[in-house]
Amino acid sequence: MNGPKKIALVTGGYSGEAVISYKSATTIFNHLDKSKYNVYVIDVTKDGWYYKADNGELFAVDKNDFSISVNNHKVTFDCVFIGMHGTPGEDGKLQGYFDVLGLPYTSCNAATSAITFNKRYTVAVAAFAGINVAKSVHLFKQQPFDINQFNLKLPVFVKPNNGGSSIGMSKVSKTEDIAVAIEKAFAEDNQVLVEEMITGREFTIGVFKHKGEIVAMPMTEVKAHADMEFFDFIAKYQGKSTEITPAEASDEMYKKVSDTAKKVYAVFNCSGVIRIDFIYNEERNEPFMLEINTIPGQSDASIVPQQVKAMGWKLEDFYASLIEEALADAAVK
């Protein structure tokens, strides 16, 4: 009889989002069934990749085969559970490395991760597939631009093109404020997206694959508090928003958002769990896709764990499903 599978829970990262990665990893670790899985938390930082033992001792990862040696015993892994937001765990870099090694992992593949980490390329692919998106302009730090040539209706959102968590994002209602907002976004990234604001209700929905079938979770409505302009980093992680799960919405709204979410998952060839943000424009009676998060937060405050519970699932069963799906996918490659 085979023993528990060895799972590397990869967390940390090279960006400011590492602090959120550790929170997600704590939730994931606490809800991985230890009778099925031996879980090793691997901290990936710019200073090195390490497994930290219970006694605090650090063991360096051998990057040649992503193994560790603990007390002269070599440990290799059956699957990698990626609990890392930002680079290199959300933008395809780690995924490409694991692909080269032939190691199964729980997230989207390298190409999908890289595309969806770039907000502009994400909406371009979605629009090509007939999915509603906002009109936008893509700016590069090294290239000159003329604000008067944007041809966008105010208000607009100005945001770093890469990454999540809304860091460096601004809502701009006056033309004279756009330059400062662009400068703020360029402080976070060398590409910036200036996007027309779609008015409507904000919904966010988790989607995953279970036994080969694409499943849309019960969606959440996100309402930023009156003192918050939009659902930014502070609103998201410091309780400045109200999240209603499942959202109070009509059957038609639910169907349109869920169907579009499943279409997005298929179009982008996603794997694991993703979370998609939408604005539902009631004038058009259509959802508009804002962005795709391929490593959605799993901390206590995060939306996907709320949606898992609203489905009537336990997090233990959900995380096990992600691992088993990754192993099944790897078996047919």
XYZ file of C-alpha atoms in Angstrom:
333
model
C 0.000 0.000 0.000
C 1.324 3.433 -0.949
C 1.936 5.889 1.871
C 0.895 9.547 1.986
C 1.886 11.607 -1.047
C 4.676 14.128 -0.514
C 3.461 17.663 -1.245
C 5.652 20.753 -1.510
C 3.600 23.760 -0.424
C 5.464 26.591 -2.122
C 5.051 30.071 -0.662
C 6.852 33.402 -0.227
C 7.981 34.989 -3.467
C 10.012 37.959 -4.636
C 7.349 40.694 -4.496
C 5.489 42.736 -1.888
C 2.721 40.152 -2.068
C 4.838 37.646 -0.125
C 3.101 38.775 3.084
C -0.216 37.590 1.589
C 1.418 34.368 0.336
C 2.320 33.372 3.896
C -1.259 33.925 5.034
C -2.585 31.792 2.178
C -0.038 29.061 2.864
C -1.063 28.914 6.531
C -4.707 28.267 5.572
C -3.727 25.683 2.953
C -1.362 23.875 5.334
C -3.963 23.780 8.103
C -6.534 22.223 5.770
C -4.437 19.674 3.887
C -5.389 16.220 5.172
C -2.201 14.961 6.861
C -3.425 11.360 6.643
C -3.257 11.679 2.834
C -0.358 14.091 2.427
C 3.034 14.728 3.987
C 3.297 18.486 3.553
C 6.594 20.362 3.347
C 6.360 24.171 3.308
C 8.980 25.566 0.932
C 9.771 29.267 1.344
C 10.979 30.813 -1.918
C 12.774 34.126 -1.332
C 15.450 36.129 -3.115
C 17.882 34.951 -0.422
C 17.223 31.286 -1.142
C 14.685 28.446 -1.293
C 14.294 26.604 1.993
C 12.276 23.994 3.839
C 11.848 25.008 7.471
C 11.548 22.073 9.848
C 9.348 22.116 12.954
C 12.415 22.870 15.108
C 13.206 25.938 12.971
C 16.137 24.338 11.130
C 16.437 25.368 7.470
C 17.167 22.913 4.666
C 18.093 24.339 1.275
C 16.236 23.159 -1.830
C 18.357 21.502 -4.501
C 17.146 23.383 -7.583
C 18.529 20.702 -9.908
C 15.561 18.465 -9.106
C 13.564 20.469 -6.520
C 14.451 18.075 -3.707
C 15.528 18.580 -0.122
C 17.872 16.562 2.079
C 16.650 16.248 5.667
C 18.955 14.454 8.107
C 20.774 12.795 5.183
C 17.468 11.603 3.728
C 16.602 12.889 0.252
C 12.976 13.970 -0.165
C 11.420 14.333 -3.618
C 7.852 15.460 -4.188
C 4.795 13.967 -5.871
C 3.098 17.321 -6.421
C 3.612 21.037 -5.795
C 0.837 23.102 -4.243
C 1.502 26.704 -5.251
C 0.491 29.119 -2.486
C 2.457 32.100 -3.761
C 1.088 35.429 -5.018
C 3.155 37.614 -7.331
C 6.427 36.642 -8.996
C 7.729 33.965 -9.506
C 4.745 31.806 -8.484
C 1.890 33.575 -10.263
C 3.517 34.790 -13.487
C 4.557 31.463 -14.999
C 8.217 31.403 -14.000
C 7.938 28.641 -11.379
C 5.444 26.790 -13.568
C 7.994 26.690 -16.412
C 10.648 25.401 -14.005
C 8.342 22.638 -12.736
C 7.386 21.760 -16.328
C 11.070 21.248 -17.171
C 11.392 18.928 -14.145
C 8.132 17.106 -14.951
C 6.642 17.941 -11.542
C 2.832 18.273 -11.313
C 1.528 21.485 -9.720
C -1.865 22.881 -8.733
C -2.005 26.077 -10.795
C -2.449 27.129 -14.427
C 0.396 26.276 -16.808
C 3.314 28.615 -17.571
C 1.784 30.240 -20.659
C -1.630 30.874 -19.068
C -0.009 32.177 -15.867
C 2.189 34.604 -17.814
C -0.664 35.907 -19.977
C -3.111 36.377 -17.103
C -0.459 38.129 -14.977
C -0.440 40.798 -17.693
C -3.782 42.584 -17.364
C -3.723 44.017 -20.898
C -2.924 40.708 -22.598
C -5.642 39.073 -20.506
C -8.368 41.421 -21.734
C -7.036 41.201 -25.296
C -7.387 37.399 -25.355
C -10.791 37.606 -23.653
C -12.079 40.206 -26.123
C -10.913 38.074 -29.047
C -13.054 35.243 -27.611
C -16.122 37.518 -27.492
C -16.023 38.227 -23.745
C -16.996 41.777 -22.711
C -14.094 43.894 -21.405
C -13.481 47.601 -20.757
C -11.756 49.801 -23.333
C -8.150 50.490 -22.312
C -4.744 51.930 -23.222
C -1.474 50.096 -22.550
C 1.559 52.218 -21.569
C 5.242 51.296 -21.366
C 7.611 53.238 -19.117
C 10.293 53.605 -21.804
C 7.864 54.832 -24.479
C 6.453 58.396 -24.694
C 2.677 58.850 -24.509
C 0.173 61.680 -24.940
C -2.703 61.715 -22.444
C -4.793 63.708 -24.934
C -4.594 60.805 -27.412
C -6.065 58.183 -25.047
C -9.625 58.538 -26.394
C -11.112 57.099 -23.184
C -14.153 58.311 -21.261
C -13.639 59.462 -17.683
C -13.573 58.168 -15.032
C -10.729 55.741 -15.665
C -8.765 53.306 -13.547
C -4.986 53.578 -13.759
C -3.202 50.469 -12.567
C 0.070 48.556 -12.851
C -0.297 46.086 -15.695
C 1.258 43.155 -13.853
C 0.400 41.641 -10.510
C -2.645 41.592 -8.293
C -3.828 43.075 -5.023
C -4.584 46.515 -6.573
C -1.306 48.032 -5.266
C -0.537 51.290 -7.123
C -4.054 51.595 -8.531
C -6.006 54.884 -8.803
C -9.443 55.989 -9.884
C -9.241 59.226 -11.886
C -12.168 61.519 -12.666
C -10.290 64.576 -13.997
C -7.878 64.703 -16.947
C -5.378 66.779 -14.945
C -5.030 63.977 -12.371
C -4.126 61.233 -14.856
C -0.385 62.020 -15.020
C 0.073 61.665 -11.230
C -1.875 58.385 -11.241
C 0.294 57.039 -14.081
C 3.435 57.995 -12.145
C 2.094 56.148 -9.071
C 1.403 53.018 -11.149
C 4.825 53.174 -12.844
C 6.396 53.067 -9.362
C 5.039 49.479 -9.138
C 5.594 48.270 -12.702
C 7.140 49.300 -16.023
C 3.797 48.776 -17.779
C 0.560 50.586 -16.919
C -3.052 50.036 -17.952
C -5.475 52.967 -18.240
C -8.976 51.528 -18.396
C -12.443 53.003 -18.767
C -14.581 52.462 -15.683
C -17.524 50.135 -16.226
C -20.359 51.020 -13.888
C -22.326 48.303 -12.160
C -22.149 45.719 -9.423
C -18.837 44.005 -8.737
C -18.893 40.228 -8.585
C -15.999 37.846 -8.167
C -16.225 34.113 -8.769
C -13.972 31.140 -8.228
C -13.708 28.477 -10.931
C -11.916 25.141 -10.743
C -11.826 21.751 -12.408
C -13.149 18.746 -10.510
C -12.908 15.268 -12.046
C -12.360 16.904 -15.438
C -15.409 19.177 -15.251
C -15.229 22.986 -15.016
C -17.110 24.125 -11.889
C -18.177 27.709 -11.115
C -18.493 28.478 -7.415
C -21.246 30.592 -5.793
C -20.276 34.163 -6.695
C -19.483 36.945 -4.223
C -20.580 40.568 -4.465
C -17.911 43.015 -3.339
C -19.007 46.386 -1.983
C -16.275 48.853 -1.043
C -17.154 50.968 1.983
C -18.307 54.530 1.357
C -14.876 55.968 2.209
C -13.134 53.695 -0.305
C -13.077 54.684 -4.000
C -12.743 51.078 -5.144
C -11.751 47.624 -3.945
C -8.030 48.334 -3.505
C -5.279 46.658 -1.488
C -6.491 48.283 1.764
C -10.128 47.389 1.137
C -9.152 43.850 0.222
C -6.922 42.997 3.184
C -7.931 45.391 5.956
C -11.682 44.852 6.013
C -12.682 48.054 4.198
C -15.178 46.232 2.031
C -18.259 44.098 2.495
C -18.344 40.732 0.756
C -21.644 38.917 0.349
C -21.301 35.194 -0.366
C -23.320 33.913 -2.068
C -24.251 37.172 -3.770
C -27.855 38.314 -3.700
C -28.600 38.421 -7.411
C -31.175 37.224 -9.914
C -30.972 33.769 -11.489
C -30.240 35.461 -14.815
C -27.269 37.374 -13.365
C -25.952 34.212 -11.712
C -26.221 32.252 -14.949
C -24.571 34.939 -17.069
C -21.641 35.423 -14.680
C -21.178 31.669 -14.085
C -21.373 30.799 -17.787
C -18.941 33.569 -18.709
C -16.570 32.492 -15.923
C -16.550 28.899 -17.186
C -15.966 30.156 -20.733
C -12.997 32.230 -19.521
C -11.543 29.159 -17.758
C -11.834 27.152 -20.987
C -10.576 29.914 -23.339
C -7.451 30.470 -21.235
C -6.901 26.712 -20.767
C -6.803 27.133 -16.985
C -5.979 24.552 -14.334
C -6.435 24.517 -10.572
C -8.579 27.231 -9.014
C -8.779 30.745 -10.433
C -10.862 33.762 -9.436
C -12.352 36.123 -11.995
C -13.515 39.661 -11.266
C -16.506 41.048 -13.153
C -18.543 44.236 -13.267
C -22.159 43.503 -14.101
C -23.432 46.445 -16.161
C -27.184 46.520 -15.620
C -27.769 48.913 -18.520
C -26.363 46.333 -20.943
C -27.461 43.435 -18.705
C -24.053 41.822 -19.279
C -20.995 40.977 -17.179
C -17.688 42.641 -18.134
C -14.521 40.765 -17.199
C -11.953 42.846 -15.308
C -9.137 40.393 -14.603
C -8.186 36.819 -13.796
C -6.326 35.817 -10.646
C -4.664 32.429 -11.184
C -3.444 32.132 -7.566
C -6.396 33.537 -5.624
C -5.901 34.293 -1.941
C -6.573 31.512 0.545
C -6.153 33.484 3.781
C -8.909 33.610 6.384
C -10.150 36.880 4.824
C -10.078 35.563 1.258
C -13.011 35.055 -1.077
C -12.348 31.550 -2.449
C -12.496 29.862 0.993
C -15.824 31.665 1.564
C -17.132 30.320 -1.748
C -15.915 26.792 -0.981
C -17.955 26.863 2.231
C -20.967 28.308 0.374
C -20.761 25.276 -1.962
C -21.120 23.035 1.083
C -17.557 21.728 0.738
C -14.848 21.487 3.375
C -11.518 23.142 2.555
C -9.836 19.755 3.160
C -11.891 18.230 0.317
C -11.339 21.248 -1.943
C -7.542 21.283 -1.569
C -7.421 17.506 -1.996
C -9.432 17.884 -5.211
C -6.883 20.397 -6.572
C -4.000 18.020 -5.839
C -5.741 14.966 -7.282
C -6.702 16.946 -10.415
C -3.072 18.041 -10.891
C -1.868 14.428 -10.517
C -4.551 13.183 -12.943
C -3.590 15.839 -15.529
C 0.075 14.899 -15.206
C -0.752 11.226 -15.712
C -2.247 11.865 -19.169
C 0.508 14.208 -20.410
